[in-house]
Amino acid sequence: MSALTNSTAETGHPRDESPLELTLRLSADTVQEALDRADSRHWTRKPPRSIHARLAYLLSQTRQDATTLANLLQVTSAELDALRASPQTPAGDPLHQAVEREVLRRWQPRVRRRAHAAIIANNGQMMLSFRAWLGFTAAAGSSDDPRLRFLTLSLQSPYPHHLFTAQHRNAPEPELRAILNNALSACYFHRNRPTPTGETVSLERIDYLEFHY
């Protein structure tokens, strides 16, 4: 499939020819953004590349309501106006990154849902690589101080389905992290056991997180 075919069909504005592209980074420090970045592997068309084209796309998603967009980006209307008027914004600017996250979250929703459905139909397996501080709770209720871990794990059904379902309804980050904590607990303690135990794992602080599916 061509990445340039029917470029206005989903964006509502002409194709952006700017050389600036979304960063290639596929990891994140939140579950929500890590899922969105993993979804980018399934895109059939690239999103807008310049900051102004991205803002135009996001405004089309908010019915041209600049106040709503400013709230989404967690900035003031004046800061958003300044960004729209600026000829160039450094890629490392926090507001630039906030715009990128919103584009990642909204781009090609039908494509990503089809990809999710195909994954679930094929046993729903998902790989996860992360470096994070993990907290552990044993069956008796004791707990240890968080430990830094660098791991790659396979998340088995039903957890990919739970994550996708929560993502589709824009669940907040604490809910997504709770689902992932349950998945990690299953990988650590409950695999091949007939019933769940009282042992749990929790992500206390994420350095980086990357999903593969």
Short mmCIF file of C-alpha atoms in Angstrom, two decimals:
data_model
loop_
_atom_site.label_atom_id
_atom_site.label_comp_id
_atom_site.label_asym_id
_atom_site.label_seq_id
_atom_site.Cartn_x
_atom_site.Cartn_y
_atom_site.Cartn_z
CA MET A 1 0.00 0.00 0.00
CA SER A 2 1.26 3.47 -0.82
CA ALA A 3 1.88 5.82 2.09
CA LEU A 4 0.91 8.73 -0.16
CA THR A 5 -2.41 7.49 -1.55
CA ASN A 6 -5.52 9.52 -0.70
CA SER A 7 -3.57 11.64 1.76
CA THR A 8 -6.51 13.94 2.48
CA ALA A 9 -8.98 11.14 3.24
CA GLU A 10 -8.25 10.92 6.94
CA THR A 11 -6.50 14.22 7.65
CA GLY A 12 -8.95 16.62 6.03
CA HIS A 13 -6.10 18.77 4.67
CA PRO A 14 -3.51 18.48 1.86
CA ARG A 15 -0.50 16.27 2.25
CA ASP A 16 2.37 17.89 4.16
CA GLU A 17 5.64 18.04 2.22
CA SER A 18 7.85 19.25 5.11
CA PRO A 19 11.02 17.17 5.67
CA LEU A 20 10.44 17.03 9.43
CA GLU A 21 9.08 13.62 10.46
CA LEU A 22 7.71 12.07 13.60
CA THR A 23 10.53 10.71 15.68
CA LEU A 24 11.36 7.05 15.16
CA ARG A 25 11.33 6.33 18.88
CA LEU A 26 8.96 3.47 19.69
CA SER A 27 9.34 3.49 23.47
CA ALA A 28 7.73 5.79 26.02
CA ASP A 29 7.48 6.36 29.76
CA THR A 30 3.71 5.84 29.96
CA VAL A 31 1.58 2.85 29.00
CA GLN A 32 -0.74 4.96 26.86
CA GLU A 33 2.02 6.49 24.74
CA ALA A 34 3.85 3.16 24.44
CA LEU A 35 0.68 1.59 23.00
CA ASP A 36 0.22 4.49 20.59
CA ARG A 37 3.83 4.21 19.43
CA ALA A 38 3.49 0.45 18.95
CA ASP A 39 0.38 1.10 16.84
CA SER A 40 2.50 3.23 14.50
CA ARG A 41 4.03 0.02 13.11
CA HIS A 42 0.63 -0.74 11.56
CA TRP A 43 -0.04 2.63 9.92
CA THR A 44 -0.73 2.52 6.19
CA ARG A 45 0.01 6.22 5.75
CA LYS A 46 2.36 8.61 7.50
CA PRO A 47 0.90 11.38 9.67
CA PRO A 48 1.64 15.10 9.14
CA ARG A 49 5.33 15.89 9.55
CA SER A 50 5.66 19.61 10.25
CA ILE A 51 4.46 21.19 13.48
CA HIS A 52 2.01 23.42 11.58
CA ALA A 53 0.52 20.51 9.63
CA ARG A 54 0.17 18.55 12.85
CA LEU A 55 -1.63 21.47 14.49
CA ALA A 56 -3.93 21.75 11.47
CA TYR A 57 -4.74 18.05 11.79
CA LEU A 58 -5.43 18.33 15.52
CA LEU A 59 -7.64 21.36 14.97
CA SER A 60 -9.63 19.34 12.43
CA GLN A 61 -10.06 16.70 15.13
CA THR A 62 -11.38 19.30 17.60
CA ARG A 63 -13.72 20.99 15.09
CA GLN A 64 -11.40 24.00 14.79
CA ASP A 65 -11.80 24.74 18.50
CA ALA A 66 -8.44 26.18 19.58
CA THR A 67 -9.48 26.29 23.23
CA THR A 68 -10.23 22.56 23.25
CA LEU A 69 -6.90 21.86 21.57
CA ALA A 70 -5.05 24.02 24.09
CA ASN A 71 -6.66 22.04 26.90
CA LEU A 72 -5.66 18.75 25.26
CA LEU A 73 -2.07 19.96 25.03
CA GLN A 74 -2.22 21.37 28.58
CA VAL A 75 -1.16 24.84 27.49
CA THR A 76 -2.79 28.26 27.47
CA SER A 77 -4.50 29.64 24.39
CA ALA A 78 -1.73 32.25 24.16
CA GLU A 79 0.95 29.55 24.11
CA LEU A 80 -0.91 27.69 21.38
CA ASP A 81 -1.27 30.88 19.32
CA ALA A 82 2.47 31.51 19.69
CA LEU A 83 3.24 28.01 18.46
CA ARG A 84 0.96 28.43 15.45
CA ALA A 85 2.66 31.73 14.59
CA SER A 86 6.21 30.46 15.07
CA PRO A 87 8.07 29.63 11.83
CA GLN A 88 9.94 26.76 13.47
CA THR A 89 9.87 24.98 16.84
CA PRO A 90 12.73 22.79 18.09
CA ALA A 91 11.78 19.11 18.12
CA GLY A 92 12.81 18.84 21.76
CA ASP A 93 10.43 21.57 22.90
CA PRO A 94 7.89 20.15 25.42
CA LEU A 95 4.95 21.62 23.49
CA HIS A 96 6.27 20.10 20.26
CA GLN A 97 6.36 16.73 22.02
CA ALA A 98 2.82 17.21 23.35
CA VAL A 99 1.58 17.85 19.81
CA GLU A 100 3.36 14.72 18.62
CA ARG A 101 1.75 12.61 21.35
CA GLU A 102 -1.73 13.82 20.40
CA VAL A 103 -1.12 13.07 16.72
CA LEU A 104 0.13 9.59 17.64
CA ARG A 105 -2.97 9.02 19.74
CA ARG A 106 -5.44 10.02 17.03
CA TRP A 107 -3.88 8.95 13.73
CA GLN A 108 -5.66 6.24 11.70
CA PRO A 109 -7.98 4.88 14.43
CA ARG A 110 -9.68 2.42 12.09
CA VAL A 111 -6.36 0.99 10.94
CA ARG A 112 -5.16 0.41 14.48
CA ARG A 113 -8.46 -1.16 15.54
CA ARG A 114 -8.24 -3.60 12.65
CA ALA A 115 -4.69 -4.44 13.70
CA HIS A 116 -5.83 -4.98 17.30
CA ALA A 117 -8.67 -7.24 16.16
CA ALA A 118 -6.25 -9.34 14.08
CA ILE A 119 -3.89 -9.68 17.04
CA ILE A 120 -6.69 -10.80 19.36
CA ALA A 121 -7.95 -13.27 16.74
CA ASN A 122 -4.48 -14.86 16.66
CA ASN A 123 -4.21 -15.75 20.37
CA GLY A 124 -3.66 -12.16 21.47
CA GLN A 125 0.06 -12.33 22.15
CA MET A 126 2.06 -9.18 22.81
CA MET A 127 5.73 -8.65 23.62
CA LEU A 128 6.81 -6.07 26.15
CA SER A 129 10.30 -4.68 26.77
CA PHE A 130 10.88 -2.29 29.62
CA ARG A 131 13.25 -0.85 32.15
CA ALA A 132 11.41 0.14 35.29
CA TRP A 133 11.37 0.00 39.04
CA LEU A 134 9.14 -2.89 40.12
CA GLY A 135 7.47 -3.32 43.47
CA PHE A 136 6.75 -6.84 44.73
CA THR A 137 4.11 -8.00 47.20
CA ALA A 138 4.16 -11.58 48.51
CA ALA A 139 1.14 -13.66 49.44
CA ALA A 140 1.57 -12.89 53.12
CA GLY A 141 1.41 -9.16 52.43
CA SER A 142 5.09 -8.35 52.77
CA SER A 143 6.68 -6.09 50.20
CA ASP A 144 10.16 -5.14 49.08
CA ASP A 145 11.59 -1.81 48.01
CA PRO A 146 11.19 -1.25 44.26
CA ARG A 147 13.94 -2.86 42.20
CA LEU A 148 15.20 -1.70 38.82
CA ARG A 149 14.52 -4.37 36.20
CA PHE A 150 15.26 -4.62 32.48
CA LEU A 151 13.01 -7.31 31.02
CA THR A 152 11.38 -8.59 27.85
CA LEU A 153 8.20 -10.58 28.45
CA SER A 154 5.36 -12.10 26.48
CA LEU A 155 1.94 -10.93 27.66
CA GLN A 156 -0.63 -13.65 27.16
CA SER A 157 -4.40 -13.52 26.75
CA PRO A 158 -6.53 -11.90 28.13
CA TYR A 159 -4.24 -8.96 28.92
CA PRO A 160 -3.63 -7.66 25.37
CA HIS A 161 -7.40 -7.62 24.87
CA HIS A 162 -7.86 -5.74 28.16
CA LEU A 163 -5.22 -3.17 27.17
CA PHE A 164 -6.71 -2.61 23.71
CA THR A 165 -10.25 -2.31 25.08
CA ALA A 166 -9.14 0.27 27.62
CA GLN A 167 -7.15 2.14 24.99
CA HIS A 168 -10.17 2.32 22.66
CA ARG A 169 -12.23 4.11 25.30
CA ASN A 170 -9.39 6.47 26.24
CA ALA A 171 -8.92 4.99 29.70
CA PRO A 172 -6.70 7.05 32.01
CA GLU A 173 -3.09 6.09 32.58
CA PRO A 174 -3.69 4.63 36.10
CA GLU A 175 -6.21 2.14 34.66
CA LEU A 176 -3.84 1.11 31.85
CA ARG A 177 -1.03 0.69 34.35
CA ALA A 178 -3.25 -1.44 36.62
CA ILE A 179 -3.98 -3.78 33.69
CA LEU A 180 -0.29 -4.00 32.90
CA ASN A 181 0.50 -4.69 36.57
CA ASN A 182 -1.91 -7.63 36.47
CA ALA A 183 -0.26 -8.90 33.29
CA LEU A 184 3.20 -8.64 34.85
CA SER A 185 2.00 -10.42 37.99
CA ALA A 186 0.71 -13.25 35.80
CA CYS A 187 4.07 -13.49 34.05
CA TYR A 188 6.03 -13.46 37.29
CA PHE A 189 3.98 -15.54 39.68
CA HIS A 190 0.85 -17.07 38.21
CA ARG A 191 1.99 -18.73 34.99
CA ASN A 192 1.00 -22.41 34.85
CA ARG A 193 -0.76 -22.20 38.22
CA PRO A 194 -4.40 -23.32 38.50
CA THR A 195 -5.50 -20.27 40.51
CA PRO A 196 -4.06 -16.79 41.11
CA THR A 197 -2.02 -16.25 44.25
CA GLY A 198 -1.73 -13.16 46.41
CA GLU A 199 1.65 -12.25 44.92
CA THR A 200 1.71 -9.12 42.77
CA VAL A 201 4.07 -6.95 40.76
CA SER A 202 3.60 -3.22 40.22
CA LEU A 203 5.35 -0.69 38.03
CA GLU A 204 6.51 1.99 40.43
CA ARG A 205 8.44 4.13 37.94
CA ILE A 206 8.97 3.61 34.21
CA ASP A 207 12.25 4.52 32.54
CA TYR A 208 11.13 3.21 29.17
CA LEU A 209 8.43 0.89 27.90
CA GLU A 210 7.97 -0.62 24.44
CA PHE A 211 5.26 -2.96 23.13
CA HIS A 212 5.77 -5.25 20.13
CA TYR A 213 2.74 -6.59 18.23
#
